[in-house]
Coordinates of C-alpha atoms and ligand atoms in Angstrom, one line a residue:
Chain A
M29 CA -99.0 -21.1 124.4
S30 CA -99.4 -24.6 123.2
Q31 CA -97.9 -25.2 119.7
S32 CA -101.4 -26.4 118.4
T33 CA -102.9 -22.9 118.4
L34 CA -100.0 -21.6 116.3
D35 CA -100.2 -24.7 114.6
Y36 CA -99.1 -23.5 110.9
E37 CA -101.4 -25.8 109.0
S38 CA -102.4 -25.0 105.4
T39 CA -105.6 -23.0 106.1
V40 CA -105.4 -21.3 102.2
N41 CA -107.6 -23.2 100.2
T42 CA -105.8 -23.1 97.0
E43 CA -108.5 -25.1 94.6
Q44 CA -109.9 -23.1 91.9
Q45 CA -113.6 -22.5 92.1
S46 CA -115.3 -24.5 89.4
L47 CA -115.8 -22.7 86.1
G48 CA -119.5 -23.6 86.7
K49 CA -119.4 -21.9 90.0
R50 CA -117.9 -19.1 88.4
L51 CA -119.8 -18.4 86.0
F52 CA -122.8 -18.4 88.3
S53 CA -121.7 -15.7 90.6
A54 CA -120.8 -13.7 87.6
N55 CA -123.4 -10.5 86.4
T56 CA -122.0 -11.3 83.2
L57 CA -124.0 -14.7 82.7
W58 CA -126.9 -13.1 84.0
T59 CA -126.8 -10.2 81.5
G60 CA -126.2 -12.6 79.2
L61 CA -129.0 -14.4 79.8
V62 CA -131.4 -11.5 79.9
L63 CA -130.0 -10.6 76.1
L64 CA -130.7 -14.3 74.7
V65 CA -134.2 -14.2 76.3
L66 CA -135.1 -11.0 74.6
Y67 CA -133.6 -12.4 71.6
A68 CA -135.7 -15.4 71.6
V69 CA -139.1 -13.6 72.7
F70 CA -138.5 -11.3 69.7
S71 CA -137.5 -14.2 67.4
I72 CA -140.6 -16.6 68.6
M73 CA -142.9 -13.5 68.0
R74 CA -141.8 -12.6 64.4
P75 CA -140.0 -15.1 63.3
D76 CA -140.2 -14.0 59.8
A77 CA -138.9 -10.5 59.9
F78 CA -136.7 -10.8 63.7
L79 CA -135.2 -14.1 62.8
T80 CA -133.3 -13.6 59.3
L81 CA -129.8 -13.2 58.3
F82 CA -130.3 -9.4 57.8
T83 CA -131.8 -8.3 60.5
F84 CA -129.1 -9.7 62.2
Q85 CA -126.5 -8.5 59.8
T86 CA -128.0 -5.1 60.4
L87 CA -128.4 -5.0 64.1
L88 CA -124.7 -6.1 64.5
I89 CA -123.4 -3.1 62.0
E90 CA -125.7 -0.7 63.3
A91 CA -123.8 -1.7 66.9
A92 CA -120.4 -1.6 65.8
V93 CA -119.5 2.1 66.2
L94 CA -121.3 2.3 69.3
L95 CA -119.2 -0.8 70.5
V96 CA -116.0 0.7 69.9
L97 CA -116.8 3.2 72.0
T98 CA -118.1 1.3 74.5
V99 CA -114.9 -1.0 74.9
G100 CA -112.8 2.6 75.8
M101 CA -115.8 3.8 78.3
T102 CA -114.9 0.3 79.9
F103 CA -111.6 1.2 80.6
V104 CA -112.4 4.5 82.0
I105 CA -115.6 3.3 84.4
I106 CA -113.5 0.8 85.7
T107 CA -110.9 3.6 86.9
S108 CA -114.3 5.4 88.4
G109 CA -113.9 7.8 86.0
I110 CA -116.2 9.2 83.4
D111 CA -115.9 10.4 79.9
L112 CA -118.7 12.4 78.4
S113 CA -117.1 13.7 75.2
V114 CA -116.7 10.4 73.3
G115 CA -119.5 11.2 70.4
S116 CA -118.0 14.9 70.2
V117 CA -114.6 13.4 69.7
L118 CA -115.8 10.8 66.9
V119 CA -117.0 13.7 65.3
F120 CA -114.0 16.1 65.7
A121 CA -111.8 13.4 64.6
G122 CA -114.2 12.2 61.9
V123 CA -113.9 16.0 60.6
V124 CA -110.4 16.3 60.8
G125 CA -109.8 12.7 59.0
A126 CA -112.2 13.7 56.4
Q127 CA -110.6 17.2 55.4
V128 CA -107.3 15.2 55.3
M129 CA -108.5 12.8 52.8
E130 CA -110.3 15.4 51.0
G131 CA -107.0 17.8 51.1
M132 CA -105.4 15.5 49.5
S133 CA -107.7 14.9 46.6
P134 CA -107.8 16.7 43.4
G135 CA -110.3 19.3 43.5
G136 CA -110.9 18.7 47.3
D137 CA -113.0 15.7 46.3
A138 CA -112.1 12.5 48.2
T139 CA -114.8 10.3 46.5
G140 CA -112.2 8.7 44.0
A141 CA -109.5 8.8 46.7
G142 CA -107.2 5.6 47.0
A143 CA -105.9 3.4 49.4
G144 CA -102.8 5.6 50.3
V145 CA -105.2 8.9 50.6
I146 CA -107.7 6.4 52.9
A147 CA -104.7 5.2 54.9
V148 CA -103.4 8.8 55.6
G149 CA -107.2 9.7 56.6
L150 CA -107.5 6.5 59.2
L151 CA -104.2 7.8 60.7
A152 CA -105.2 11.6 61.2
T153 CA -108.4 10.2 62.7
V154 CA -107.4 8.2 65.2
A155 CA -104.4 10.4 66.1
A156 CA -107.4 13.7 66.5
G157 CA -109.0 11.5 68.3
A158 CA -106.1 10.3 70.4
A159 CA -104.7 14.0 70.8
W160 CA -108.6 15.0 72.1
G161 CA -108.2 11.8 74.6
L162 CA -104.9 13.0 75.8
L163 CA -105.9 16.7 76.3
N164 CA -108.8 15.1 78.7
G165 CA -106.3 13.0 80.5
L166 CA -103.7 15.4 81.0
L167 CA -106.4 17.8 82.7
I168 CA -108.2 15.4 84.7
A169 CA -104.9 13.4 86.1
K170 CA -102.5 16.5 86.1
A171 CA -104.6 19.3 86.9
K172 CA -106.8 17.2 89.2
I173 CA -109.7 18.5 87.9
P174 CA -113.3 15.8 87.6
P175 CA -113.1 13.8 85.3
L176 CA -117.0 15.1 84.6
I177 CA -116.2 18.1 84.8
V178 CA -113.4 18.0 81.9
T179 CA -115.3 15.9 79.5
L180 CA -118.3 17.6 80.1
G181 CA -116.2 20.7 78.7
S182 CA -114.9 18.5 75.8
F183 CA -118.4 17.4 74.7
G184 CA -119.2 21.1 74.2
A185 CA -115.8 22.1 72.7
A186 CA -115.0 18.9 70.3
L187 CA -118.1 19.6 68.7
G188 CA -117.8 23.5 68.5
A189 CA -114.2 22.5 67.1
A190 CA -115.4 20.3 64.4
Q191 CA -118.2 22.9 63.6
L192 CA -115.5 26.0 63.3
L193 CA -113.5 23.3 60.5
T194 CA -116.2 22.6 58.7
G195 CA -117.9 26.1 58.9
G196 CA -121.1 24.4 60.6
S197 CA -122.2 22.0 57.4
D198 CA -120.8 18.1 57.0
V199 CA -118.1 16.9 55.0
R200 CA -119.7 14.9 52.0
T201 CA -117.0 13.4 50.3
V202 CA -115.5 10.1 51.2
P203 CA -113.9 7.5 49.4
A204 CA -116.0 5.3 47.7
Q205 CA -113.5 2.8 48.0
L206 CA -113.3 3.1 51.7
R207 CA -117.0 3.2 51.8
D208 CA -117.3 -0.1 49.9
W209 CA -114.4 -1.8 51.6
L210 CA -115.4 -0.9 55.1
G211 CA -118.6 0.5 55.1
F212 CA -120.3 -2.2 53.0
G213 CA -118.0 -4.9 52.6
Q214 CA -118.5 -8.2 53.9
T215 CA -116.0 -11.7 53.7
A216 CA -118.0 -15.0 54.3
G217 CA -121.3 -13.3 55.2
V218 CA -119.4 -11.3 57.7
P219 CA -120.0 -7.4 57.4
H220 CA -116.3 -5.8 57.8
M221 CA -117.6 -3.2 60.0
V222 CA -118.3 -5.9 62.3
I223 CA -115.1 -7.7 62.2
L224 CA -113.3 -4.3 63.1
A225 CA -115.2 -3.6 66.3
A226 CA -115.1 -7.4 67.1
V227 CA -110.9 -7.1 66.8
V228 CA -111.3 -3.9 69.0
A229 CA -113.4 -5.5 71.7
L230 CA -111.3 -8.8 71.9
H231 CA -108.1 -6.4 71.9
G232 CA -109.8 -4.7 74.7
A233 CA -110.8 -7.9 76.9
W234 CA -107.4 -8.7 76.3
L235 CA -105.7 -6.0 77.7
L236 CA -108.0 -5.6 80.7
R237 CA -108.2 -9.2 82.0
T238 CA -104.5 -10.5 81.3
T239 CA -101.8 -7.5 81.1
R240 CA -100.5 -5.6 83.8
F241 CA -102.1 -2.5 82.1
G242 CA -105.6 -3.9 83.1
R243 CA -104.5 -4.7 86.4
N244 CA -103.5 -1.3 87.1
N245 CA -106.6 -0.3 85.5
Y246 CA -108.4 -1.9 88.6
A247 CA -106.3 -1.2 91.4
I248 CA -106.4 2.6 90.5
G249 CA -110.3 2.4 90.2
S250 CA -110.5 0.1 93.5
N251 CA -108.1 2.3 95.5
A252 CA -105.9 5.1 93.8
E253 CA -103.9 5.8 97.2
A254 CA -103.0 2.2 97.5
A255 CA -102.1 2.0 94.1
R256 CA -100.1 4.8 94.4
R257 CA -98.2 3.5 97.6
V258 CA -97.2 0.4 96.0
G259 CA -95.8 2.5 93.1
I260 CA -98.1 2.1 90.0
N261 CA -97.7 5.5 88.2
V262 CA -101.5 6.9 88.8
T263 CA -101.2 9.6 87.2
G264 CA -99.5 8.3 83.8
H265 CA -102.1 5.5 83.9
L266 CA -105.0 7.7 83.8
V267 CA -103.4 10.0 81.2
A268 CA -102.6 6.7 78.7
T269 CA -106.5 5.5 79.2
Y270 CA -108.1 8.9 78.3
A271 CA -106.0 9.1 75.3
Y272 CA -107.0 5.3 74.4
V273 CA -110.7 6.5 74.7
G274 CA -109.7 9.2 72.3
A275 CA -108.1 6.9 70.1
L276 CA -111.1 4.6 70.0
A277 CA -113.2 7.2 69.4
G278 CA -111.2 8.4 66.6
L279 CA -111.7 4.7 65.0
A280 CA -115.3 4.9 65.7
G281 CA -115.3 8.4 63.5
F282 CA -113.7 6.7 60.6
M283 CA -116.1 3.9 61.1
S284 CA -118.8 6.2 61.0
L285 CA -117.6 8.1 58.0
A286 CA -117.4 4.4 56.1
Y287 CA -120.7 3.5 56.9
F288 CA -122.6 7.0 56.2
G289 CA -120.3 8.5 54.1
T290 CA -120.5 11.8 55.8
T291 CA -119.4 13.3 58.7
T292 CA -122.6 13.3 60.9
I293 CA -121.7 16.4 63.1
S294 CA -125.1 16.6 64.6
G295 CA -126.0 12.5 64.7
H296 CA -124.0 11.5 68.1
S297 CA -124.8 14.0 71.0
T298 CA -126.4 10.7 72.5
D299 CA -123.7 8.4 72.1
N300 CA -121.5 9.3 75.7
L301 CA -124.9 8.4 77.4
N302 CA -125.2 5.2 74.9
A303 CA -122.0 3.9 75.8
I304 CA -122.1 4.6 79.6
A305 CA -125.5 2.7 79.7
A306 CA -123.9 -0.1 78.0
V307 CA -121.1 -0.5 80.1
V308 CA -123.2 0.0 83.1
I309 CA -125.7 -2.9 82.0
G310 CA -122.9 -4.9 81.5
G311 CA -122.1 -5.0 85.1
T312 CA -119.2 -2.4 85.5
S313 CA -119.4 -0.6 88.6
L314 CA -119.9 3.1 88.6
F315 CA -117.2 3.3 91.7
G316 CA -114.9 1.7 89.7
G317 CA -113.0 -1.5 90.3
V318 CA -115.0 -3.8 88.9
G319 CA -116.1 -4.5 85.1
T320 CA -115.5 -6.8 82.2
V321 CA -115.3 -5.9 78.3
L322 CA -117.9 -9.0 77.5
G323 CA -120.3 -7.5 80.1
S324 CA -120.1 -4.0 78.0
V325 CA -120.4 -6.0 74.6
I326 CA -123.7 -7.3 75.9
G327 CA -124.8 -4.0 77.5
V328 CA -124.4 -2.6 73.8
F329 CA -127.0 -5.2 72.8
I330 CA -129.6 -5.2 75.1
P331 CA -130.5 -1.5 73.7
A332 CA -130.0 -2.8 70.1
V333 CA -132.2 -5.9 70.5
L334 CA -134.8 -3.9 72.2
T335 CA -135.2 -1.2 69.7
K336 CA -135.0 -4.1 66.4
G337 CA -137.4 -6.1 68.2
F338 CA -139.8 -3.3 69.0
V339 CA -139.7 -2.4 65.6
V340 CA -140.7 -5.6 64.3
I341 CA -143.2 -6.5 66.8
G342 CA -144.7 -3.0 66.0
V343 CA -144.5 -1.5 69.6
Q344 CA -144.0 2.1 69.2
P345 CA -140.4 3.2 69.2
Y346 CA -140.9 5.9 72.3
W347 CA -141.1 2.6 74.4
Q348 CA -137.7 1.7 73.8
P349 CA -135.6 4.7 75.9
I350 CA -138.4 3.6 78.6
A351 CA -137.2 0.1 78.2
V352 CA -133.4 0.4 78.3
S353 CA -133.8 3.4 81.1
I354 CA -135.6 0.2 83.2
V355 CA -132.6 -2.1 82.4
L356 CA -130.0 0.5 83.3
V357 CA -131.6 1.3 86.6
A358 CA -131.8 -2.5 87.8
A359 CA -128.1 -2.7 86.5
V360 CA -127.3 0.0 89.1
W361 CA -129.7 -1.0 91.6
L362 CA -127.8 -4.6 91.6
D363 CA -124.6 -2.9 91.9
Q364 CA -125.3 -1.1 94.7
V365 CA -126.9 -4.3 96.6
R366 CA -123.6 -6.2 95.9
R367 CA -121.7 -3.8 97.1
R368 CA -123.6 -2.9 100.1
A369 CA -123.5 -6.8 101.0
R370 CA -119.4 -6.5 100.9
N371 CA -119.1 -3.7 102.6
S372 CA -121.2 -4.5 106.0
R373 CA -118.8 -7.2 106.4
Chain B
M8 CA -74.9 2.9 113.7
P9 CA -78.7 2.8 113.5
L10 CA -80.4 1.0 110.3
L11 CA -82.8 3.7 110.0
E12 CA -83.0 7.5 111.7
A13 CA -85.1 10.3 112.1
H14 CA -83.8 13.6 113.2
N15 CA -86.5 16.2 114.1
I16 CA -89.2 15.4 111.7
T17 CA -91.5 18.3 111.3
K18 CA -94.8 17.8 109.4
N19 CA -97.8 20.7 109.2
Y20 CA -100.9 20.3 107.4
G21 CA -102.2 23.5 107.1
S22 CA -102.0 24.8 110.5
V23 CA -102.1 21.8 112.3
E24 CA -98.9 20.9 113.7
A25 CA -98.6 17.1 113.5
L26 CA -94.8 16.3 114.1
R27 CA -93.1 18.8 116.2
G28 CA -89.8 17.4 115.7
A29 CA -89.8 13.9 116.5
S30 CA -87.0 11.9 116.0
F31 CA -86.5 8.0 115.8
S32 CA -84.4 5.3 115.5
V33 CA -84.0 1.6 114.8
D34 CA -81.6 -1.1 114.3
A35 CA -81.4 -4.0 112.2
G36 CA -82.8 -7.1 113.5
E37 CA -84.9 -5.6 116.7
V38 CA -88.6 -4.9 117.1
V39 CA -89.0 -1.6 118.3
A40 CA -92.7 -0.3 119.6
L41 CA -93.3 3.0 118.6
I42 CA -96.7 3.9 121.3
G43 CA -98.2 6.9 122.0
D44 CA -102.0 8.5 122.7
N45 CA -104.4 9.2 119.7
G46 CA -103.0 11.8 117.9
A47 CA -99.8 11.5 119.2
G48 CA -98.4 11.5 115.4
K49 CA -97.6 7.9 115.2
S50 CA -99.1 7.3 111.8
T51 CA -97.8 10.8 110.6
L52 CA -94.5 9.8 111.6
V53 CA -94.4 6.8 109.5
K54 CA -95.7 8.4 106.6
C55 CA -92.9 10.7 106.9
L56 CA -90.6 7.5 107.1
V57 CA -91.7 5.8 104.0
G58 CA -92.0 8.6 101.6
A59 CA -96.2 8.4 101.8
E60 CA -96.1 12.3 102.7
Q61 CA -93.2 14.8 102.8
P62 CA -91.4 15.9 106.1
T63 CA -92.2 19.5 106.3
S64 CA -88.4 19.6 107.9
G65 CA -86.3 17.4 109.5
E66 CA -83.7 14.3 108.1
I67 CA -84.0 10.8 107.7
V68 CA -80.8 8.5 107.4
L69 CA -80.6 5.3 106.4
D70 CA -77.5 2.9 106.7
G71 CA -75.7 6.1 107.8
K72 CA -76.5 8.2 104.3
R73 CA -79.0 10.8 104.1
V74 CA -82.1 10.0 102.3
S75 CA -85.4 11.7 101.3
F76 CA -88.2 9.0 99.9
D77 CA -90.1 11.3 97.5
S78 CA -92.7 8.5 97.4
P79 CA -93.4 4.8 98.9
T80 CA -91.6 3.6 95.6
T81 CA -88.5 4.8 96.4
A82 CA -88.4 3.6 100.4
R83 CA -89.4 0.0 98.9
R84 CA -86.6 0.1 96.6
M85 CA -84.5 0.5 99.7
G86 CA -85.8 -2.4 101.6
I87 CA -88.5 -0.5 103.3
E88 CA -92.0 -1.9 103.4
T89 CA -95.4 -0.7 105.1
V90 CA -98.3 -2.1 106.7
F91 CA -100.5 1.0 106.7
Q92 CA -103.4 1.9 109.5
D93 CA -105.9 2.0 106.4
L94 CA -104.2 -0.8 105.1
A95 CA -103.8 0.3 101.4
V96 CA -105.0 -2.2 99.7
A97 CA -107.4 -2.7 96.5
P98 CA -110.7 -4.1 97.5
D99 CA -111.9 -5.6 94.6
L100 CA -108.9 -7.5 93.7
D101 CA -108.3 -11.1 95.3
P102 CA -105.6 -11.4 97.9
A103 CA -102.8 -12.8 95.5
A104 CA -103.4 -9.6 93.0
N105 CA -103.0 -7.4 96.2
L106 CA -99.9 -9.6 97.1
F107 CA -98.2 -9.0 93.9
L108 CA -99.6 -5.3 93.4
G109 CA -97.2 -2.9 91.7
R110 CA -94.9 -6.1 91.7
E111 CA -96.9 -8.8 88.9
I112 CA -94.9 -11.4 87.9
K113 CA -95.0 -11.5 84.2
R114 CA -95.1 -14.4 81.8
K115 CA -92.1 -15.2 79.8
G116 CA -91.1 -14.4 76.5
L117 CA -93.0 -12.5 74.0
L118 CA -96.1 -12.9 75.8
G119 CA -94.5 -11.3 78.9
A120 CA -93.1 -7.9 77.1
L121 CA -96.2 -7.9 75.8
G122 CA -97.6 -6.8 79.2
M123 CA -99.1 -10.5 80.3
L124 CA -99.1 -11.5 83.7
D125 CA -98.5 -15.2 84.6
K126 CA -101.6 -15.4 87.0
A127 CA -100.9 -19.2 88.0
E128 CA -97.4 -18.5 89.2
M129 CA -98.4 -15.4 90.9
R130 CA -101.5 -17.5 92.6
K131 CA -99.1 -20.4 93.6
Q132 CA -96.9 -18.3 95.1
A133 CA -99.5 -16.1 96.9
A134 CA -100.6 -19.3 98.6
E135 CA -97.4 -20.4 99.8
R136 CA -96.9 -17.1 101.3
F137 CA -100.2 -17.0 103.2
T138 CA -99.7 -20.4 104.4
T139 CA -96.2 -19.5 105.7
F140 CA -97.4 -16.5 107.5
G141 CA -100.7 -18.5 108.8
V142 CA -103.2 -16.8 106.7
T143 CA -106.5 -18.3 107.1
L144 CA -108.4 -18.0 103.7
Q145 CA -111.0 -19.9 102.6
S146 CA -111.2 -18.8 99.0
L147 CA -108.5 -17.2 96.9
D148 CA -110.8 -16.3 94.6
V149 CA -112.7 -13.3 96.4
P150 CA -112.3 -10.0 96.1
I151 CA -110.6 -9.1 99.4
G152 CA -113.3 -6.6 100.1
S153 CA -115.3 -9.5 100.8
L154 CA -113.0 -10.6 103.3
S155 CA -113.2 -10.0 107.1
G156 CA -111.2 -7.3 108.5
G157 CA -109.2 -9.3 109.8
Q158 CA -108.1 -11.6 107.2
R159 CA -107.8 -8.1 105.1
Q160 CA -105.1 -7.1 107.5
S161 CA -103.5 -10.6 107.4
V162 CA -103.3 -10.1 103.7
A163 CA -101.7 -6.3 104.1
V164 CA -99.0 -7.8 106.9
A165 CA -98.0 -10.9 104.4
R166 CA -97.8 -8.3 101.7
A167 CA -95.2 -6.0 103.6
V168 CA -93.4 -8.9 105.5
A169 CA -93.1 -10.7 101.9
W170 CA -91.1 -8.1 100.3
A171 CA -89.0 -6.4 103.0
S172 CA -85.6 -6.8 103.4
K173 CA -84.4 -3.7 105.9
V174 CA -87.4 -2.3 107.4
V175 CA -91.1 -2.7 108.4
F176 CA -93.6 -0.7 109.4
M177 CA -96.8 -1.7 110.8
D178 CA -99.3 0.8 111.8
E179 CA -101.6 -1.2 114.3
P180 CA -101.6 -4.4 112.4
T181 CA -103.3 -6.4 115.1
A182 CA -106.1 -4.0 115.4
A183 CA -108.9 -6.2 114.2
L184 CA -107.3 -9.4 114.8
G185 CA -108.7 -12.3 116.8
V186 CA -106.6 -13.9 119.4
V187 CA -105.4 -16.7 117.2
Q188 CA -104.4 -14.4 114.2
R189 CA -102.7 -11.7 116.7
E190 CA -100.1 -14.5 117.6
R191 CA -99.7 -15.7 114.6
V192 CA -98.6 -12.0 113.1
L193 CA -96.4 -11.3 116.8
E194 CA -95.0 -14.8 115.7
V195 CA -94.5 -13.2 112.2
I196 CA -92.9 -10.3 113.7
K197 CA -90.3 -12.4 115.8
R198 CA -89.4 -14.6 112.7
V199 CA -88.7 -11.3 110.4
R200 CA -86.6 -9.5 113.1
D201 CA -84.5 -13.1 113.6
N202 CA -83.8 -12.3 109.8
G203 CA -82.3 -9.2 110.6
I204 CA -85.0 -6.9 109.4
A205 CA -85.9 -3.9 111.7
V206 CA -89.5 -4.1 112.7
V207 CA -91.0 -0.8 113.8
L208 CA -94.6 -1.8 115.7
I209 CA -97.3 0.9 116.4
T210 CA -99.8 -0.5 118.6
H211 CA -102.3 0.3 121.5
N212 CA -101.8 -3.0 123.1
M213 CA -99.3 -3.0 126.0
P214 CA -99.3 -6.7 126.8
E215 CA -98.3 -7.1 123.0
V216 CA -95.5 -4.5 123.6
Q217 CA -94.2 -6.2 125.9
A218 CA -94.5 -9.7 124.4
V219 CA -92.4 -8.6 121.1
A220 CA -90.6 -5.3 121.7
D221 CA -87.1 -5.4 122.1
R222 CA -87.2 -1.7 122.7
V223 CA -90.3 1.1 122.9
E224 CA -90.2 4.6 121.8
V225 CA -92.7 6.8 122.9
L226 CA -94.6 10.2 121.1
R227 CA -96.7 12.7 122.6
L228 CA -97.7 15.7 121.0
G229 CA -95.8 15.2 118.3
K230 CA -92.5 14.7 119.9
R231 CA -90.5 12.3 121.1
V232 CA -90.4 12.0 125.2
A233 CA -88.8 8.7 125.8
R234 CA -86.9 5.7 124.4
L235 CA -87.3 2.7 126.9
T236 CA -85.7 -0.6 126.9
D237 CA -86.6 -4.1 128.2
A238 CA -86.1 -3.3 131.5
D239 CA -87.8 -0.4 131.6
M240 CA -90.8 -1.7 130.1
S241 CA -93.3 -1.8 132.8
L242 CA -97.3 -1.0 132.0
E243 CA -96.5 1.7 134.6
N244 CA -93.7 3.7 132.9
L245 CA -95.2 2.9 129.4
V246 CA -98.5 4.6 130.5
G247 CA -96.6 7.4 132.3
A248 CA -94.5 8.5 129.0
M249 CA -97.6 8.4 126.7
T250 CA -99.2 10.9 129.2
G251 CA -96.3 13.1 129.8
A252 CA -95.8 11.7 133.3
L253 CA -92.6 10.4 132.4
N254 CA -90.3 12.6 130.4
Q255 CA -86.8 12.1 129.2
E256 CA -86.3 13.8 126.4
E257 CA -87.7 17.5 127.3
A258 CA -84.2 19.2 127.6
A259 CA -83.3 17.9 124.5
Ligands
LIG421 N1 -104.1 14.4 106.3 C1 -104.1 15.2 107.5 N2 -104.7 16.7 107.5 C2 -104.9 17.3 108.5 N3 -104.3 16.7 109.8 C3 -103.8 15.5 109.6 C4 -103.7 14.7 108.8 N4 -103.0 13.9 108.8 C5 -102.7 13.6 110.5 N5 -103.5 14.8 111.0 C6 -103.5 15.6 112.3 O1 -101.9 14.9 112.9 C7 -102.2 14.6 114.2 C8 -101.5 13.1 114.2 O2 -102.3 12.2 113.6 P1 -101.8 10.7 113.4 O3 -102.7 9.8 112.6 O4 -100.3 10.6 112.9 O5 -102.1 10.3 114.9 P2 -101.6 8.9 115.6 O6 -100.7 8.7 116.7 O7 -101.5 7.8 114.7 O8 -103.2 8.2 116.2 P3 -104.1 7.2 116.3 O9 -103.5 6.2 117.1 O10 -105.0 7.4 116.4 O11 -104.0 6.2 115.0 C9 -103.4 14.7 114.3 O12 -104.0 15.7 115.3 C10 -104.7 14.6 113.1 O13 -105.6 15.3 113.1
LIG422 MG1 -102.4 6.1 113.7

């Protein structure tokens, strides 16, 4: 064989794709554009009512709790798992935290509680969420029960446990200081709820994009057997991921306490579906291996903007779930098309 | 003394006996072709030898010491790498990420301690490796699921070869390759062998066996039935051993 056919000339194109090209091919860009267009359309239709600082602030505040749930959900769905229990774990953790704060307060009324009690309450809430997430993770990764079944079980059980703890009624005394500082507090016009959610999202994006934990998350969702064979601790990673989602659900429960001033036991039955919808609209694949936190953030705001916009332009609010469903189905369909195009190679 | 030996390996999947007392050996710095008909148990034997499956019975000896690999990680720590028949790559990750999967380079200092990866360094090293192994890639930034089957296979081969220090198992590494890529993989195999590393090549392509193998071991129905050296590696002998016409080890 002549040397020329075996010439090891450099056949690897080592040039990074240009930023523009990478952005253009990314789903995130397109969903981001959809969000901007929606925002622009509502703003043009009702500049007086929609394009105001107040509307913008409430939009962000109302999305903050869901956003925190969605960051965790992004990690789980990228591993090709699912967590249906986030809303119930949020409630359970909130009840635990609220009762701990009441228990530490004279007369069981936490309204006047100080920073120390609030800090313990925060820890208790996050720990309760993480503990439930850990349980999910162990059942899924160690006992090998499908995530859909485990978290469907937790969806019912965590809510039941919360109701058992309170006897079915909401805990109503939440420290006023907590409500003032986190629930309604602002710094330079930015609500503290929003700052906290942004910190969680930035940390999640950093974890997913740049660390080994994030890399393993993608690898496991892409091909768990391959991950195992190169020595990634798949079981341990999955347990940690579900515990992380649980901890974030706990944090979301604490934010919800601060904002609503009660445990809102019956108010979170569709949080799981809203979080999943946001993640999927944001371009994360239900088959695993693909997704970004930024996409999920956009996915949270598309339904939120639709809701606000419909109210402002006077469309019946019943249209909102229909519009969101169309966006959702379109997002999944796009993902399927992309996968088919790739697998037919 | 052989570098890696297996004696009387059996492996049952329920009632299926995939291996029925298979033996195998390979020396440092030689290429052994492991051949046999479809379903003979080649892939199963490799999985047992690299810790991806646990043999039902039998013993594995590395460097004269009995070993048992509870996972591929254990085997890899001892310098044994594998190109699995199903490749075991993560299709959604890019070639560099797959090359370094499970062995990522971290950043220096605090950021590394926080778990941050040095993607630029991995990308640079990956490009170098792919170039030395003659892997043709149009771009380093696409998920490898979107590459051609042959390119994927080349990446898997490059990954195994890059990290092996004792033995490389390759389960049909050239099955999807074009003529040029196949030649390149065979060149790589020879180069690895010349560095003193043992290569175990599974293939159905007999000219390929004759071109690179120093020895051949033949599996049939879950057992080794023949060991052939250079002089005996005629097509007739190879085919005879695979079909059962030639059996050296029946009595053993
Ligand atoms: N996970 C499994 N479960 C059940 N049976 C299995 C499993 N893996 C392999 N077998 C059986 O073991 C036997 C040997 O399979 P193996 O894949 O090792 O063959 P092979 O020699 O590699 O064949 P090929 O050349 O087609 O790759 C086959 O009969 C197969 O059906
Ligand atoms: Mg095989």
